[in-house]
mmCIF file of N, CA and C in Angstrom:
data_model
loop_
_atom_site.group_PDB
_atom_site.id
_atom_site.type_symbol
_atom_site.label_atom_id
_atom_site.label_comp_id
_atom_site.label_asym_id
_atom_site.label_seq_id
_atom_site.Cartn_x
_atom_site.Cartn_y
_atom_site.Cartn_z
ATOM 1 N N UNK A 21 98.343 90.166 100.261
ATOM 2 C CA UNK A 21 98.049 90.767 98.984
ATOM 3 C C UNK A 21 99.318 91.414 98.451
ATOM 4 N N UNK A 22 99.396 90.993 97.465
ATOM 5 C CA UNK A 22 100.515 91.809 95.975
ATOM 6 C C UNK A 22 100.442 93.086 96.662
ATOM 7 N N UNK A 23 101.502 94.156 96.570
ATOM 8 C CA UNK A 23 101.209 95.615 96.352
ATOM 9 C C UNK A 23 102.438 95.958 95.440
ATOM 10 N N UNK A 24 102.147 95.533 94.498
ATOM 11 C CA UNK A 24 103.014 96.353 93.065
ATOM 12 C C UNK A 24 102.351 96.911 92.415
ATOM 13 N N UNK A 25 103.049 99.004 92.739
ATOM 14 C CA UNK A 25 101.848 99.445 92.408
ATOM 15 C C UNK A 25 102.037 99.573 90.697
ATOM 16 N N UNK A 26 101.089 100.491 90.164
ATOM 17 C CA UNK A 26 101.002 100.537 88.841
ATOM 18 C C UNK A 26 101.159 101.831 88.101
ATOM 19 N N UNK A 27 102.016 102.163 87.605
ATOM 20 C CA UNK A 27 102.574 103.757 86.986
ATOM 21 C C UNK A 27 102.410 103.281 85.894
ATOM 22 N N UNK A 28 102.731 105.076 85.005
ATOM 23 C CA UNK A 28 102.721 105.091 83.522
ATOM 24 C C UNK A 28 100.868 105.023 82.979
ATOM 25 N N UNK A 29 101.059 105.215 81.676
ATOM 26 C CA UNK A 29 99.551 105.092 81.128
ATOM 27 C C UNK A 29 98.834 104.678 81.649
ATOM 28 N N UNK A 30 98.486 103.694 83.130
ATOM 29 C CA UNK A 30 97.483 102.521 83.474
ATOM 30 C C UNK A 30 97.071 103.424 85.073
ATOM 31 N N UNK A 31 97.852 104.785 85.179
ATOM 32 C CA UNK A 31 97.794 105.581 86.172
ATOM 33 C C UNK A 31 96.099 106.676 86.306
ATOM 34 N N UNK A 32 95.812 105.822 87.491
ATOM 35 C CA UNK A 32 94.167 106.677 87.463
ATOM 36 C C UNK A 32 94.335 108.269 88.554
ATOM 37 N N UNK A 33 93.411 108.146 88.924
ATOM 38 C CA UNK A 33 93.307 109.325 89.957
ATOM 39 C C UNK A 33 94.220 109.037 91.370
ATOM 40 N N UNK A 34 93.995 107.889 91.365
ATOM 41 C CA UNK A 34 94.265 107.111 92.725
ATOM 42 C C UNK A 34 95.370 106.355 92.405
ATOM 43 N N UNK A 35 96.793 105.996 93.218
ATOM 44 C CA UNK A 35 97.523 105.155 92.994
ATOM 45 C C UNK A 35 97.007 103.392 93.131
ATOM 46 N N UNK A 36 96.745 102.539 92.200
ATOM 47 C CA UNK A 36 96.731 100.978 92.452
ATOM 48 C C UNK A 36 97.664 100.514 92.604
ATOM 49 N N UNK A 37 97.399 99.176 92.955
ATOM 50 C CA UNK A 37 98.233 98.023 93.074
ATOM 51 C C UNK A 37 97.223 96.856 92.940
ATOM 52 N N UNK A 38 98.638 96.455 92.351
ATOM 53 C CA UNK A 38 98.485 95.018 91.485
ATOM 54 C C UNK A 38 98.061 93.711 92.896
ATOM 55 N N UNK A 39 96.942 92.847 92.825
ATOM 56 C CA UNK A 39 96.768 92.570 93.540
ATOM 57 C C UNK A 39 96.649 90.395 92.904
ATOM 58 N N UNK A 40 95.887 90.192 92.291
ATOM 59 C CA UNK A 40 95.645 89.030 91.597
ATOM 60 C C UNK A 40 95.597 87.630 93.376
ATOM 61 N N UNK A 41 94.908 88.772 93.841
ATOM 62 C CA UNK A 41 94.341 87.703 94.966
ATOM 63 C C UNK A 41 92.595 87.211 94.965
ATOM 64 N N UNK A 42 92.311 85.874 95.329
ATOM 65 C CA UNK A 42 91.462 85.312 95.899
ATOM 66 C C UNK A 42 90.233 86.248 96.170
ATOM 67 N N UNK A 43 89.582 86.473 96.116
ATOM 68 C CA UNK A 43 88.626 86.763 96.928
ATOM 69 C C UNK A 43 86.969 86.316 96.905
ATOM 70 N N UNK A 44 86.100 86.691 97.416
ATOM 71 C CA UNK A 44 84.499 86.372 97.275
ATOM 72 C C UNK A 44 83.753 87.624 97.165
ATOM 73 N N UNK A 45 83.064 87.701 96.236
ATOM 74 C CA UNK A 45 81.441 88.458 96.194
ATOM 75 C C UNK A 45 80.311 88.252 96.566
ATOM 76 N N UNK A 46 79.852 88.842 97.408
ATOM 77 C CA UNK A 46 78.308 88.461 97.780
ATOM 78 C C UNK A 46 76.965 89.346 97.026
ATOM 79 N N UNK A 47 76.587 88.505 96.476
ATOM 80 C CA UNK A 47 75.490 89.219 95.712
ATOM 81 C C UNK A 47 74.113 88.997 95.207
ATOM 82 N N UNK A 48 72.716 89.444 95.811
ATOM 83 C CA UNK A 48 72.075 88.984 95.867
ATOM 84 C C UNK A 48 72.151 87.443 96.730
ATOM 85 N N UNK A 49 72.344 87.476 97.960
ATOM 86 C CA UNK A 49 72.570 86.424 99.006
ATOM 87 C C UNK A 49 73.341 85.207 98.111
ATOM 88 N N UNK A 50 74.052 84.808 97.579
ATOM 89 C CA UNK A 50 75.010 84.313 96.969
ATOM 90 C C UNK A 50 77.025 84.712 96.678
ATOM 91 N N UNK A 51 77.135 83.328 97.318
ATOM 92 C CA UNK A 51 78.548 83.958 97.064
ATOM 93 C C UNK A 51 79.166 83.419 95.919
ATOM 94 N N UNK A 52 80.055 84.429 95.428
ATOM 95 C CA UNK A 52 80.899 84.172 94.116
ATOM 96 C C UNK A 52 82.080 84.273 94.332
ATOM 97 N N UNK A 53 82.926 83.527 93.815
ATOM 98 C CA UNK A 53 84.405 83.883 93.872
ATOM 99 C C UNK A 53 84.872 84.566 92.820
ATOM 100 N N UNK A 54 86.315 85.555 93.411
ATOM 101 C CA UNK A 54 86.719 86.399 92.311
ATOM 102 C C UNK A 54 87.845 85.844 92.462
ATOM 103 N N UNK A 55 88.565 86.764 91.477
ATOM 104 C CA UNK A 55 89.915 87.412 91.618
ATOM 105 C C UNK A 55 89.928 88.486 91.193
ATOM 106 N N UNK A 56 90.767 89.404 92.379
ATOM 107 C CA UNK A 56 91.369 90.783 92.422
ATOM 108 C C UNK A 56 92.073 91.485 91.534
ATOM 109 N N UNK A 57 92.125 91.630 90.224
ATOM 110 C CA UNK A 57 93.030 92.494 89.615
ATOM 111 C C UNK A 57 94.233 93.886 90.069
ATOM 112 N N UNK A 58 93.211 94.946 90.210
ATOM 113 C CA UNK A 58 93.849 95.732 90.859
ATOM 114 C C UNK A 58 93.266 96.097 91.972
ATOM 115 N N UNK A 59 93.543 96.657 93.249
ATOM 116 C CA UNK A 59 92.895 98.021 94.119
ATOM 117 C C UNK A 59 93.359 99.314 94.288
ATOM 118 N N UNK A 60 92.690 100.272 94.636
ATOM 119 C CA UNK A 60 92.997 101.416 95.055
ATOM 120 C C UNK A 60 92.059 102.120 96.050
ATOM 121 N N UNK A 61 92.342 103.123 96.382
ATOM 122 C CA UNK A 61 91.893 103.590 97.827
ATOM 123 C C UNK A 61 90.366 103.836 97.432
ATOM 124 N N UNK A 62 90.165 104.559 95.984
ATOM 125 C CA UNK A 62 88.699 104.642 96.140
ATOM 126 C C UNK A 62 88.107 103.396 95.287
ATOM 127 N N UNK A 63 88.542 102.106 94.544
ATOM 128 C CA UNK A 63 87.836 100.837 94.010
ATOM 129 C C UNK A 63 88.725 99.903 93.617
ATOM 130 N N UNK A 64 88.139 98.875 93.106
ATOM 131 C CA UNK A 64 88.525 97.686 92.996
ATOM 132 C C UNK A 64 88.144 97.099 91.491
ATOM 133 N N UNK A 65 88.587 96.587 91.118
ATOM 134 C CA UNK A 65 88.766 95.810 89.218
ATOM 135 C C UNK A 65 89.209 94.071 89.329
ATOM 136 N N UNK A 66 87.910 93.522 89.232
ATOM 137 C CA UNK A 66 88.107 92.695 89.810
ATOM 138 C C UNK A 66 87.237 91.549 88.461
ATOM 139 N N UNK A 67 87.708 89.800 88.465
ATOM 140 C CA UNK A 67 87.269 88.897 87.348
ATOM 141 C C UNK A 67 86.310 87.929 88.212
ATOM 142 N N UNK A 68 84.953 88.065 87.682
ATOM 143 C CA UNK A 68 83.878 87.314 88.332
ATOM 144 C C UNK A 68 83.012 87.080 87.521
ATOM 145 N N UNK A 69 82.456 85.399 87.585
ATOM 146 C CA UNK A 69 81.335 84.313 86.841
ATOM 147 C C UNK A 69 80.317 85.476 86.898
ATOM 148 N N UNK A 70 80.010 86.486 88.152
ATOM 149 C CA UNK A 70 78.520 86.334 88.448
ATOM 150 C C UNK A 70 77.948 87.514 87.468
ATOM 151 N N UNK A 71 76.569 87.402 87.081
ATOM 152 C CA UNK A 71 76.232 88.845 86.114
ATOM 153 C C UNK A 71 75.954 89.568 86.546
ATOM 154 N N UNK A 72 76.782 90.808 86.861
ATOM 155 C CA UNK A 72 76.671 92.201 87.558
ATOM 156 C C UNK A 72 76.218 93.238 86.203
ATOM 157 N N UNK A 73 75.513 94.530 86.918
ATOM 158 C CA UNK A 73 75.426 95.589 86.260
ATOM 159 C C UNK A 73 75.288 96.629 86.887
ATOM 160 N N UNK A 74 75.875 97.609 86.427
ATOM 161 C CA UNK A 74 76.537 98.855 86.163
ATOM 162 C C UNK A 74 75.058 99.291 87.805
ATOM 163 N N UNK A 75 75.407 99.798 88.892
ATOM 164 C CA UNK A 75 74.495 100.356 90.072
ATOM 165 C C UNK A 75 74.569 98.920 90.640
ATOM 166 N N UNK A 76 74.623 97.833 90.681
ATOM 167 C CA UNK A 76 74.429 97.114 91.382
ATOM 168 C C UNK A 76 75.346 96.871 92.811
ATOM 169 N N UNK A 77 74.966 97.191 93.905
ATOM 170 C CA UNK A 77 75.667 96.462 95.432
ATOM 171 C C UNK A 77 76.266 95.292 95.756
ATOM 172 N N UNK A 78 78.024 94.963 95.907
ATOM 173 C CA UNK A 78 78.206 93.682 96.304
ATOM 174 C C UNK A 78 79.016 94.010 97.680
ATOM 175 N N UNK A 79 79.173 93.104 98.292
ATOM 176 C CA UNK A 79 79.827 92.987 99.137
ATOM 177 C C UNK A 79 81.592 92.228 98.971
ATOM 178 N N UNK A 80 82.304 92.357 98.935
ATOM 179 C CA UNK A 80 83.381 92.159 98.846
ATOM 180 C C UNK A 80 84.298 91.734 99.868
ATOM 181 N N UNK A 81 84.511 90.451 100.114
ATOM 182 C CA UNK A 81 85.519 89.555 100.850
ATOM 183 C C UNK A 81 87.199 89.162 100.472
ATOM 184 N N UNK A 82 87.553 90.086 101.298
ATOM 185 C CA UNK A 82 89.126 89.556 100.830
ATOM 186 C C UNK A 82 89.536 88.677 102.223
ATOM 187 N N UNK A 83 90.650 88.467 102.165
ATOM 188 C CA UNK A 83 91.358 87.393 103.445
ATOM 189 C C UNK A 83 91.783 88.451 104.469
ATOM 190 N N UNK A 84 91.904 88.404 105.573
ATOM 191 C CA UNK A 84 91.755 89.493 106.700
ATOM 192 C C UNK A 84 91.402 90.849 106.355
ATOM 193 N N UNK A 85 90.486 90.629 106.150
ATOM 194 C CA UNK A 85 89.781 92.278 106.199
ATOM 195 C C UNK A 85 88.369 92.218 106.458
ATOM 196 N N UNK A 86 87.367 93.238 106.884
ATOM 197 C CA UNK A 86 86.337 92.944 107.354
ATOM 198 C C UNK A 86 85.468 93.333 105.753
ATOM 199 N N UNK A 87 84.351 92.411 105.561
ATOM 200 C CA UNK A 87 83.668 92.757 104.106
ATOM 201 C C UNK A 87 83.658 94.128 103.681
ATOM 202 N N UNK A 88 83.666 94.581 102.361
ATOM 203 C CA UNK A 88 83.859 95.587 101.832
ATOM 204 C C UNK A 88 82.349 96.270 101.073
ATOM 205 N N UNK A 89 81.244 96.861 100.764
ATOM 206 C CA UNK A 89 80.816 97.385 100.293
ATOM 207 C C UNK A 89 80.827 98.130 99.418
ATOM 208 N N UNK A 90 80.435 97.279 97.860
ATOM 209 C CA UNK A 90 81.268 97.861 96.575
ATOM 210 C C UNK A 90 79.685 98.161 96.078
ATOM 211 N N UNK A 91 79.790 99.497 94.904
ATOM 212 C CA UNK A 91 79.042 99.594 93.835
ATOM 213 C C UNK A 91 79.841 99.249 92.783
ATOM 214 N N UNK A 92 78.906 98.896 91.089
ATOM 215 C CA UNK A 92 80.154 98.663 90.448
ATOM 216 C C UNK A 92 79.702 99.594 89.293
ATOM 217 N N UNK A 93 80.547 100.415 88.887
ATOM 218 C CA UNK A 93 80.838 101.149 87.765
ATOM 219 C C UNK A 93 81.041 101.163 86.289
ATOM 220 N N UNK A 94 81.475 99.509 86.100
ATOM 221 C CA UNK A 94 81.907 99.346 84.753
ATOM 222 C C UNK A 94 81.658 98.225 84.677
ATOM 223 N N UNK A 95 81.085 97.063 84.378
ATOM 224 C CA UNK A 95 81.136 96.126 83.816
ATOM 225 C C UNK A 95 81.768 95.504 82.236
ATOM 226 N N UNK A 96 83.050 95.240 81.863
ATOM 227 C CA UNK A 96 83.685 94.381 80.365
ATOM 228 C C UNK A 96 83.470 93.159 80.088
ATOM 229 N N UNK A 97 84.502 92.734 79.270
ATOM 230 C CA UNK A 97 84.129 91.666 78.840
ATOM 231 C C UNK A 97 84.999 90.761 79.388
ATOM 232 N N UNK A 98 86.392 90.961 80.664
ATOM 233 C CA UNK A 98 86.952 90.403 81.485
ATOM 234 C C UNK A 98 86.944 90.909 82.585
ATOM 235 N N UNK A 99 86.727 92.639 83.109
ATOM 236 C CA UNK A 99 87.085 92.725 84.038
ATOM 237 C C UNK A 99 85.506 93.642 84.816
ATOM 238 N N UNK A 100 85.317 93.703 86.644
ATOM 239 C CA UNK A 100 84.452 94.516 86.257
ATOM 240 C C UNK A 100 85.149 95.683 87.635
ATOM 241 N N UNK A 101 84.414 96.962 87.000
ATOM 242 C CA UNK A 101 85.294 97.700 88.229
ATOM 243 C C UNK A 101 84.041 98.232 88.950
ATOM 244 N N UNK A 102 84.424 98.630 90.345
ATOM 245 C CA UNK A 102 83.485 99.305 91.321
ATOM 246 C C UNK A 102 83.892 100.193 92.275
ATOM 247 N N UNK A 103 83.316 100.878 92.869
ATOM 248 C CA UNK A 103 83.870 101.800 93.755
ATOM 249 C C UNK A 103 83.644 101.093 95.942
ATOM 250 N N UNK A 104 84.210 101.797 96.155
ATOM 251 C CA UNK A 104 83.900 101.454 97.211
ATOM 252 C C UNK A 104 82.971 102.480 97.983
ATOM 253 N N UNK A 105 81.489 101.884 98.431
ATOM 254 C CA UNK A 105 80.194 102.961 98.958
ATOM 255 C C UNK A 105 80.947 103.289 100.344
ATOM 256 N N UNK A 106 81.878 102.979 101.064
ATOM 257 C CA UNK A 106 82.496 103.964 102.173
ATOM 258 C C UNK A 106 84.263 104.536 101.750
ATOM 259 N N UNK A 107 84.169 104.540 100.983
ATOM 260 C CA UNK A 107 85.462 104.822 100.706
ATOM 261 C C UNK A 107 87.257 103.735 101.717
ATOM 262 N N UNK A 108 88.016 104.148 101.178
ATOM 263 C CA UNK A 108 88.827 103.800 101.727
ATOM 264 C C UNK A 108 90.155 104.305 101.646
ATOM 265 N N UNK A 109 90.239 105.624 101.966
ATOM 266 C CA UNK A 109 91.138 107.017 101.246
ATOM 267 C C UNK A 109 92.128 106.575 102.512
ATOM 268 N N UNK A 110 91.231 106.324 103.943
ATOM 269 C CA UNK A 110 91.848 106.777 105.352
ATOM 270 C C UNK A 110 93.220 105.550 105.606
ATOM 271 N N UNK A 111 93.322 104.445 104.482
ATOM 272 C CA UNK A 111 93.578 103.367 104.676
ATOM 273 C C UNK A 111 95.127 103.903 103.972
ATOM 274 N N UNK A 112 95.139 104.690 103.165
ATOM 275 C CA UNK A 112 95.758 104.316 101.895
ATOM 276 C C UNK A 112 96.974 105.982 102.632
ATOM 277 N N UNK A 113 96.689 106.893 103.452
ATOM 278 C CA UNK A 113 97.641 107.986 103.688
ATOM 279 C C UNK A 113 99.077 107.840 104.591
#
């Protein structure tokens, strides 16, 4: 995975990085493929076919890592963002 992170105006609570990797969603026993926009320690902004909304649970597959457990927060009209339901602060110090 990319880690170019992202400063200036596009700067959240949490430092991101630029990621534009591969990945899969599982949702409602179906998998979807994404791609990764950005991450950060507490979520992920990510471009996916499948129709999510705003409380909904996915599971989140990247390439070596063990599945991820996302809620999602925002759903647009390209991108959708979510948090991660265990966090991932411990990853990122």
């Amino acid at each position: 995975m990319s880690r170019k992170r992202i400063e200036g105006s596009e700067r959240r609570g949490m430092p991101r990085w630029a990621s534009g990797e591969d990945a899969t969603i599982e949702f409602n026993g179906a998998q979807h493929p994404c791609r990764v926009g950005d991450i950060s320690a507490s979520g992920v902004r990510f471009k996916c076919d499948a129709t999510l909304s705003v409380g909904d649970e996915v599971r989140l597959q990247l390439k070596g890592v063990q599945p991820l457990q996302l809620r999602i927060v925002r759903v647009g009209a390209d991108l959708v963002a979510a948090v991660f339901v265990d966090g991932l602060q411990y990853l990122f110090r």
